Tab-separated table of C-alpha atoms and ligand atoms in Angstrom:
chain	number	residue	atom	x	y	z
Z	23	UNK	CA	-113.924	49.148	-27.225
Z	24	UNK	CA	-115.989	50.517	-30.062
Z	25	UNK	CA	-118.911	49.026	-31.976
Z	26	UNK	CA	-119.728	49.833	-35.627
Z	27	UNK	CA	-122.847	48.841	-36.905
Z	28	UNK	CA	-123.051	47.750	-39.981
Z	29	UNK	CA	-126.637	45.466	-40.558
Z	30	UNK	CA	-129.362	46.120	-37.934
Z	31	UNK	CA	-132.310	44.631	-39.751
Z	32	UNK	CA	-133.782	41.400	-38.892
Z	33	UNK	CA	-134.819	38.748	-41.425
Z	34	UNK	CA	-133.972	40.211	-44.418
Z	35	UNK	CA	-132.420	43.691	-45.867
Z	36	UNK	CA	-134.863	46.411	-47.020
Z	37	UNK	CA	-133.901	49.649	-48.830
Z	38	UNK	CA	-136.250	52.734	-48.656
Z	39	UNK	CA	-138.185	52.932	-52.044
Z	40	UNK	CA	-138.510	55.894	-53.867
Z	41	UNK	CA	-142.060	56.910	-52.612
Z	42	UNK	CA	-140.430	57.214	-48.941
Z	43	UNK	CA	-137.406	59.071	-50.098
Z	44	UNK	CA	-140.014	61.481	-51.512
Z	45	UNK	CA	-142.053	61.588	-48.519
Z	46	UNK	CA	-139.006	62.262	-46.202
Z	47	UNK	CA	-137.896	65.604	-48.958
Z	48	UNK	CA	-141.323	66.717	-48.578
Z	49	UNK	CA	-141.610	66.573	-44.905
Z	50	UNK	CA	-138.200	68.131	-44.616
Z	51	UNK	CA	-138.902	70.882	-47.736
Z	52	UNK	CA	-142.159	71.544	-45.015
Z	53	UNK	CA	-140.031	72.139	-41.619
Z	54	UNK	CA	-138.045	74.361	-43.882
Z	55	UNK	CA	-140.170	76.850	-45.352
Z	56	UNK	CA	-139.631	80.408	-44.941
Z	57	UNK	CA	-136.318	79.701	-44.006
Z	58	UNK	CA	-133.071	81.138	-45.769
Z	59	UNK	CA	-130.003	79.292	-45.373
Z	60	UNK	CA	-126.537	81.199	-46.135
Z	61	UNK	CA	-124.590	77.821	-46.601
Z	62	UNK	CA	-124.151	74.230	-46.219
Z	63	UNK	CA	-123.392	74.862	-42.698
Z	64	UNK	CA	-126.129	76.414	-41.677
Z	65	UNK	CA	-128.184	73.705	-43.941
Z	66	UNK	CA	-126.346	70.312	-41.877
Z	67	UNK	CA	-127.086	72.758	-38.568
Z	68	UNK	CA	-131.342	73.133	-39.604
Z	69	UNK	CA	-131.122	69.356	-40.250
Z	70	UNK	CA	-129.205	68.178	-37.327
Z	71	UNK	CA	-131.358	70.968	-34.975
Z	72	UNK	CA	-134.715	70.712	-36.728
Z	73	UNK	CA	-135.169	68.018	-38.465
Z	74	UNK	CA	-136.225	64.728	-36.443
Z	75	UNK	CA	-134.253	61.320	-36.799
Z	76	UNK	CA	-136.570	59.205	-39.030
Z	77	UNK	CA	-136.850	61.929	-41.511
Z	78	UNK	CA	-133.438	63.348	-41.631
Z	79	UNK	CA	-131.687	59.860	-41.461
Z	80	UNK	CA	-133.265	56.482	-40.690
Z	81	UNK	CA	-132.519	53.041	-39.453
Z	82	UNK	CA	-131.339	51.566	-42.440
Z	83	UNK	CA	-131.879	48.071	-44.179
Z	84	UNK	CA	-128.791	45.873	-43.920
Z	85	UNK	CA	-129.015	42.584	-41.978
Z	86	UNK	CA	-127.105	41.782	-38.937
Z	87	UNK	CA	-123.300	42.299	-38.430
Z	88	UNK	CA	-121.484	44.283	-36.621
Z	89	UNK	CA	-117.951	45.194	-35.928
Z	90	UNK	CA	-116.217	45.182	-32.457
Z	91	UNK	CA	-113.184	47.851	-32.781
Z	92	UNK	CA	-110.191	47.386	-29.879
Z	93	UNK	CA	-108.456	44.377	-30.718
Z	94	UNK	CA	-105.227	43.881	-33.207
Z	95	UNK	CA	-107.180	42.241	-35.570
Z	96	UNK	CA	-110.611	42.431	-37.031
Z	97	UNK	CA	-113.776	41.155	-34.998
Z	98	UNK	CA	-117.379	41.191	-36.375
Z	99	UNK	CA	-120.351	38.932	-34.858
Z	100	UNK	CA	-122.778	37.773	-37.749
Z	101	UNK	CA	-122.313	38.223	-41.755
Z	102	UNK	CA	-125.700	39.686	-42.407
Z	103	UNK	CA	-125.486	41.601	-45.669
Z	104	UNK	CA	-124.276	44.729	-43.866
Z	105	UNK	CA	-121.120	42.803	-44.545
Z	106	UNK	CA	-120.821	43.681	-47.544
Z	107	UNK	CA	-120.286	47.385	-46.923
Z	108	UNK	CA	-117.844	46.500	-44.860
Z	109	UNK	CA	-116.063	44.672	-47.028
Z	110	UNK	CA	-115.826	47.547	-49.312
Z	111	UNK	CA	-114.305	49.633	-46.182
Z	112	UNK	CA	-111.916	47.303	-45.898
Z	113	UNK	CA	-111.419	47.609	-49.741
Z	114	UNK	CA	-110.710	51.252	-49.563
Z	115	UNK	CA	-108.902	51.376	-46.292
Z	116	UNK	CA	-106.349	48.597	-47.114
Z	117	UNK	CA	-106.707	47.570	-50.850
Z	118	UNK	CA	-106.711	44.188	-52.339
Z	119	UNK	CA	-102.798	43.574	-51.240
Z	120	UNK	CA	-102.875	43.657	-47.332
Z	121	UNK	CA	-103.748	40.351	-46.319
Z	122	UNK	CA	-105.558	40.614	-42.528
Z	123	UNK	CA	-106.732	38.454	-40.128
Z	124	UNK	CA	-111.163	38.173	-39.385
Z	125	UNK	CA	-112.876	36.662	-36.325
Z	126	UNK	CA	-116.418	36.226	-37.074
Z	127	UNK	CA	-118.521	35.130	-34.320
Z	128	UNK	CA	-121.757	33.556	-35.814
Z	129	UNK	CA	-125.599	33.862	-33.227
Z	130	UNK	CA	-127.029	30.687	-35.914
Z	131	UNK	CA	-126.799	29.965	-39.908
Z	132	UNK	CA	-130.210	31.735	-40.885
Z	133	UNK	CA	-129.632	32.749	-44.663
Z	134	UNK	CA	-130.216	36.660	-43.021
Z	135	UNK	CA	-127.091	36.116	-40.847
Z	136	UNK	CA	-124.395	34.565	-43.348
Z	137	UNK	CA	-125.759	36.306	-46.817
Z	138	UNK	CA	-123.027	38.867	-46.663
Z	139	UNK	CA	-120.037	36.630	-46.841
Z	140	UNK	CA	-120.388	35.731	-50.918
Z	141	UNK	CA	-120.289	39.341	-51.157
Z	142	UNK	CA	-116.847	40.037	-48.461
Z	143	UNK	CA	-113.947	40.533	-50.984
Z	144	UNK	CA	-111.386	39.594	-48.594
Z	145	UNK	CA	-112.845	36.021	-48.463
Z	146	UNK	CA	-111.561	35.638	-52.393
Z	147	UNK	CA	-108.096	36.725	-51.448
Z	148	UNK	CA	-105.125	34.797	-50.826
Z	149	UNK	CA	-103.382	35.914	-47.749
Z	150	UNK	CA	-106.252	36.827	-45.290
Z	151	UNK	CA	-107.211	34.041	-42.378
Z	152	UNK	CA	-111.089	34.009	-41.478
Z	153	UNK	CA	-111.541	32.372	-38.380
Z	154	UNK	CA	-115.683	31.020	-38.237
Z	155	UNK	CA	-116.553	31.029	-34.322
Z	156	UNK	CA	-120.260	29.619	-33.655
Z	157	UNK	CA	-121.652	27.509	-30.865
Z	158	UNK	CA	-123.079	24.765	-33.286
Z	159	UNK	CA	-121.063	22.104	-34.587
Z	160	UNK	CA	-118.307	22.667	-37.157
Z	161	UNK	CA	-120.681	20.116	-39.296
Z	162	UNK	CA	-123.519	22.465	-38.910
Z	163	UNK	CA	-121.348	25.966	-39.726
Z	164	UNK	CA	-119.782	24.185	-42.680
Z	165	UNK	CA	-122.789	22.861	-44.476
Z	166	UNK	CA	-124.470	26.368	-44.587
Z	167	UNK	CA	-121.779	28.396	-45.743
Z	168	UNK	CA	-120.872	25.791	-47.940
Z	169	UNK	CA	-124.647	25.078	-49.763
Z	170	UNK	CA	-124.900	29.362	-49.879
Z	171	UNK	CA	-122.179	29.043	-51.971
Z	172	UNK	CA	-122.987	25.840	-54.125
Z	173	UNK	CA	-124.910	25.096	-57.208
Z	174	UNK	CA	-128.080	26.097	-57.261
Z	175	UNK	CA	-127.954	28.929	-55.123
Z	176	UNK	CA	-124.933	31.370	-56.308
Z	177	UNK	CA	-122.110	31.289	-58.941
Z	178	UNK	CA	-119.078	31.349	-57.519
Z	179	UNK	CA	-118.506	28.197	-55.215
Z	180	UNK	CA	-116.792	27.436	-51.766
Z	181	UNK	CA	-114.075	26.179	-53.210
Z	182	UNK	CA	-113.143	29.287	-55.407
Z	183	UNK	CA	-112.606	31.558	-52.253
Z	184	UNK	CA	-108.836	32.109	-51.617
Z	185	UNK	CA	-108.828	33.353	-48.172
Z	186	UNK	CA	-107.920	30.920	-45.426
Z	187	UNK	CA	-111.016	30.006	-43.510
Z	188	UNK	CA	-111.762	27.921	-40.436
Z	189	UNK	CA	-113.999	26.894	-38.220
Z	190	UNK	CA	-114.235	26.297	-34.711
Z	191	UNK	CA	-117.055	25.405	-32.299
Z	192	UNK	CA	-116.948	27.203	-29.018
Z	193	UNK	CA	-118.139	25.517	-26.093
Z	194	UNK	CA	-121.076	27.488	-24.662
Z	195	UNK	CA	-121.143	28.901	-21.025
Z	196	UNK	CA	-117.590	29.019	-21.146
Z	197	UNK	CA	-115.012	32.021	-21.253
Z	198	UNK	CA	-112.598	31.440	-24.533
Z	199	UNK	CA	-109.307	34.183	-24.862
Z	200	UNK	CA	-109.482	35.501	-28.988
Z	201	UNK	CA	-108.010	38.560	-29.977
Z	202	UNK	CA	-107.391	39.921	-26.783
Z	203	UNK	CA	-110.664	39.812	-25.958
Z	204	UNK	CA	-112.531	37.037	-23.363
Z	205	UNK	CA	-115.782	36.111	-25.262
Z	206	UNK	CA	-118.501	33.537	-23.485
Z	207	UNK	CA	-121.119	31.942	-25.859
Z	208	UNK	CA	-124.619	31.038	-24.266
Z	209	UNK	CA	-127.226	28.799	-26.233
Z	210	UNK	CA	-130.860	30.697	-26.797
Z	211	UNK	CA	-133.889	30.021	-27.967
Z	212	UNK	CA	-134.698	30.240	-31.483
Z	213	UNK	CA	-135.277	28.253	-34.367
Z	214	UNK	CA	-132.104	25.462	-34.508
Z	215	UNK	CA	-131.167	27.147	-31.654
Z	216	UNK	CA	-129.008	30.570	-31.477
Z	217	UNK	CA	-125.830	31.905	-29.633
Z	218	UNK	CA	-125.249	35.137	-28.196
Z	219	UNK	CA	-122.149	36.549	-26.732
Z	220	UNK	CA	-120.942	38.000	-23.827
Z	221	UNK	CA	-117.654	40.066	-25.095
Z	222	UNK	CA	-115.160	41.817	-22.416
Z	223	UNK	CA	-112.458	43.729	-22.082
Z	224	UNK	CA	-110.314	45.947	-20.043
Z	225	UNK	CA	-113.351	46.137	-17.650
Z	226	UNK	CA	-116.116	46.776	-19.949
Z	227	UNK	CA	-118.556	44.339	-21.376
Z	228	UNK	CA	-120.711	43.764	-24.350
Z	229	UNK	CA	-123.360	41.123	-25.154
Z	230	UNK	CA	-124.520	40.671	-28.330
Z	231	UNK	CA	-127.838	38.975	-28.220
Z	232	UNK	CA	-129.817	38.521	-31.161
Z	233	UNK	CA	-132.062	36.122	-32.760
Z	234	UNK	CA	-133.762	35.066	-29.018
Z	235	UNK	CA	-137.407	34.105	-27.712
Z	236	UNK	CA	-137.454	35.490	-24.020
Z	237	UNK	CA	-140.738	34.878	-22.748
Z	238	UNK	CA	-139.490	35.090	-18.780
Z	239	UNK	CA	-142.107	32.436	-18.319
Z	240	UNK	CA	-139.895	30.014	-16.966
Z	241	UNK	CA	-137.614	31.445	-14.146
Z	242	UNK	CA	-134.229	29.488	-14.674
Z	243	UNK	CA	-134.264	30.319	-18.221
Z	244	UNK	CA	-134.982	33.739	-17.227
Z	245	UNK	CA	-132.390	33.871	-14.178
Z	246	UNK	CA	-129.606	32.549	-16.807
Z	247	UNK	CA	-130.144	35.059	-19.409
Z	248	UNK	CA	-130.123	37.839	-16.631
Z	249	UNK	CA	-126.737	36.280	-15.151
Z	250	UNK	CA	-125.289	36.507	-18.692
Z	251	UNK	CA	-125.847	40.203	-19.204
Z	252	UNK	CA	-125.426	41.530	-15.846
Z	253	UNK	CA	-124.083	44.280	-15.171
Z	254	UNK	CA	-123.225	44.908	-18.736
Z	255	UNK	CA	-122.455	48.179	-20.298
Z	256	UNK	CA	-124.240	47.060	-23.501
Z	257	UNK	CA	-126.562	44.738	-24.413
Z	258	UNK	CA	-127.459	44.250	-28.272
Z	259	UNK	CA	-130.942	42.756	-28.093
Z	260	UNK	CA	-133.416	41.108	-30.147
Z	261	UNK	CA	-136.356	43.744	-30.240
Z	262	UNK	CA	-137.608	42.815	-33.700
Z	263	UNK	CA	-141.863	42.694	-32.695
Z	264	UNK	CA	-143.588	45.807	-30.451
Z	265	UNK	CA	-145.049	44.212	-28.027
Z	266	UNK	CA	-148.613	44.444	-29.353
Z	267	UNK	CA	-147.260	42.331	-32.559
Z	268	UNK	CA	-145.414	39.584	-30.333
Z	269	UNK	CA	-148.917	38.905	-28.141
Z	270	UNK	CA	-151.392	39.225	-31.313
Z	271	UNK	CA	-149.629	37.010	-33.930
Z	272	UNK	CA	-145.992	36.671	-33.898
Z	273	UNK	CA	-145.766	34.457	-30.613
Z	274	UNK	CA	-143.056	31.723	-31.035
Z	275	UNK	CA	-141.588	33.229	-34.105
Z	276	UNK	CA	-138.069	33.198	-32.205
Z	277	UNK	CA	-137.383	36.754	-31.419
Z	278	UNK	CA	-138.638	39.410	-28.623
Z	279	UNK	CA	-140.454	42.553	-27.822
Z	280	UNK	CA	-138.685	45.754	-27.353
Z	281	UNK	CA	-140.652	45.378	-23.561
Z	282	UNK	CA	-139.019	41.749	-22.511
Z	283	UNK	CA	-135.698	43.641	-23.682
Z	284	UNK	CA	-136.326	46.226	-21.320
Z	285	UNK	CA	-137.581	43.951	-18.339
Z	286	UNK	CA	-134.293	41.566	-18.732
Z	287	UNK	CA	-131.820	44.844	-18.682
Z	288	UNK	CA	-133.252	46.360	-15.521
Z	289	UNK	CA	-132.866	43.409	-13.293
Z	290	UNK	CA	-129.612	43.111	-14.773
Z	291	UNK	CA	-128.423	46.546	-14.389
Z	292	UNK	CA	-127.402	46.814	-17.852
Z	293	UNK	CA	-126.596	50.521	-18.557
Z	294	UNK	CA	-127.458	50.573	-22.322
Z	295	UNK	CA	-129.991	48.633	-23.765
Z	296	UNK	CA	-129.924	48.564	-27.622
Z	297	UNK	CA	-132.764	47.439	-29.693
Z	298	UNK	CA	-131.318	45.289	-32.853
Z	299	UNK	CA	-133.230	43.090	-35.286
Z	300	UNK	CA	-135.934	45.304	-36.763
Z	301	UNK	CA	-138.565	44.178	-37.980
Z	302	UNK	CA	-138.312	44.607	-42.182
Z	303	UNK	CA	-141.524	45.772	-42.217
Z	304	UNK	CA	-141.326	48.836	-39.830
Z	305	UNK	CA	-140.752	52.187	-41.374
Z	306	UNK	CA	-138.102	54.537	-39.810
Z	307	UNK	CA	-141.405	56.276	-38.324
Z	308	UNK	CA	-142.482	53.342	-36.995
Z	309	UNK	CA	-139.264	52.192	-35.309
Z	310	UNK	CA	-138.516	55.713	-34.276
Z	311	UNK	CA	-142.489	55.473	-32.035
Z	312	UNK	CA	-141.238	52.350	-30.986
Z	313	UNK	CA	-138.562	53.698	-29.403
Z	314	UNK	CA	-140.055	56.449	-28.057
Z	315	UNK	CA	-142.702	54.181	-26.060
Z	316	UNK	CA	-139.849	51.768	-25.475
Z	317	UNK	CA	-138.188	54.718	-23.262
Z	318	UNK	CA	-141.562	55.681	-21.912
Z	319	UNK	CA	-141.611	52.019	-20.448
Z	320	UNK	CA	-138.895	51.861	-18.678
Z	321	UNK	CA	-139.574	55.271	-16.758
Z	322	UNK	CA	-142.339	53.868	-14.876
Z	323	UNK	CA	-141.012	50.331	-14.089
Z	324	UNK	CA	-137.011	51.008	-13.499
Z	325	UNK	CA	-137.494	52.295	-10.282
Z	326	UNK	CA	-134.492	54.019	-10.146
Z	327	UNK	CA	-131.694	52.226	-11.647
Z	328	UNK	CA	-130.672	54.241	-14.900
Z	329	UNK	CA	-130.980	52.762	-18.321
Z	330	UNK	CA	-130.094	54.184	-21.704
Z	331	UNK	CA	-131.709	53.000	-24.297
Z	332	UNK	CA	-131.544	53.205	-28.445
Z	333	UNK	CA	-131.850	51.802	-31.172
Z	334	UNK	CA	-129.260	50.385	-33.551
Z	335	UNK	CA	-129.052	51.831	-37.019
Z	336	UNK	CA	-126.583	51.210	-39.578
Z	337	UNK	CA	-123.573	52.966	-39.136
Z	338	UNK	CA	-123.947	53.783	-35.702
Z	339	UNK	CA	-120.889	53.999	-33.333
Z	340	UNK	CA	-121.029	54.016	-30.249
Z	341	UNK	CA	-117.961	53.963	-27.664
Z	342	UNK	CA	-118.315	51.000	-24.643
L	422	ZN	ZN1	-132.151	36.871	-37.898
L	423	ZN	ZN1	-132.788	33.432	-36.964
């Protein structure tokens, strides 16, 4: 399977401002002086060579949702406001006249992880089926997509979208067959509680785990959250605070250091561990250090087991 990545940011989407464009042409006009280039060529080669990630790129500023690529139909977890691009993908690949089928598989209703879906054209036309998986109740699903689209709050209601759409409560800790896929919810903590999911197929196995408090203070807590990503070949993880930010002042906010992340995916031999949820307040610089140290980390404690480890940025692919 593949994963696209269309939201990575945590709470809510941020754009880059002018002044950091700016900054980022300066820094790059810097690396590049004295240089001649002959062509575009050699100018994507200087950048891609050169030129480091934060500056020639960036992390992005969507909200969560990404796309899981290998089934017959569509499959995204979370409708963050990277949906939205999607949508317009989906616009371009298929126009307005192909109806498809969606599986959305929803970690909680926080406004950061359902914004996109006012904004998903296929949800206002007849023809396509969106199926709404979550671990909460269908009462508790329905009521928030149902106020985001109601009178006070947006302009075009519920009942104006033409798509077929349903939801369905999965039962947590248990294995559930969609799309060719076998997909296990497990409850985590967070505010109203959150649900990540462990996603497998033809041997290979992602978890997408975001929105989560670890604190490994309690071992069964700690021994069930290993269980559910062992062995996994990716792990999506809730990495939103540094450390220093989650001791100092952002205890029991609901989310995790980028260290917990890497303490949870050594003992369970996860081979990729991918940091997801950034802060919206963390510059590419800053999540680009954080990485860095993240990496640094895990060289002294893994004691030998190999793990890669990244972090998510939108549009990233990357092949499980
Ligand atoms: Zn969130
Ligand atoms: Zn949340």
């Amino acid at each position: 399977m593949q994963i696209h990545f269309w939201g990575t940011r945590g709470s809510i989407p941020v754009a880059a401002n002018g002044l950091t464009i700016r900054d980022k042409i300066k820094q790059a006009l810097l690396l590049a002086q004295g240089r001649h280039f002959e062509g575009e060529e050699q100018i994507d080669r200087f950048i891609d060579e050169s030129i480091e990630f934060p500056t020639q790129y960036g992390y992005g500023g969507d909200s969560s949702c990404i796309q899981i690529i290998g089934g017959d139909e569509y499959m995204l977890c979370d409708m963050g406001s990277g949906l939205r691009r999607f949508g317009q993908h989906i616009m371009q690949k298929h126009g307005p006249q192909d109806p498809k089928v969606y599986h959305f598989f929803i970690s909680h209703v926080h406004w950061d992880h359902i914004m996109g879906f006012p904004f998903f054209p296929s949800a206002y036309i007849p023809g396509n089926i969106i199926h709404i998986y979550g671990g909460h109740s269908i009462e508790k699903l329905e009521e928030a997509f149902h106020r985001q689209q109601s009178n006070p709050c947006f302009p075009v209601y519920w009942d104006q979208l033409g798509a077929n759409i349903n939801f369905t409560q999965l039962k947590e800790n248990q294995w559930h067959k969609i799309n060719g896929f076998r997909i296990k919810p497990k409850r985590q903590v967070h505010h109203g509680a959150s649900f990540g999911y462990r996603i497998e197929k033809d041997g290979k196995a992602l978890v997408y785990s975001t929105d989560a408090e670890h604190k490994q203070e309690n071992e069964k807590d700690t021994v069930g959250i290993v269980d559910f990503y062992h062995n996994a070949d990716v792990v999506i993880f809730d990495a939103m605070y540094s450390l220093a930010d989650m001791i100092t002042i952002k205890e029991d906010w609901g989310h995790s250091s980028n260290i917990v992340g890497v303490d949870l995916c050594l003992r369970a031999q996860v081979k990729h561990y991918c940091m997801f949820h950034h802060e919206p307040a963390y510059t590419d610089e800053t999540l680009f250090r954080i990485l860095q140290e993240t990496r640094r980390y895990a060289e002294i404690v893994r004691e030998g087991h190999p793990l890669k480890i990244s972090t998510a940025y939108d549009d990233m692919v990357i092949e499980v």
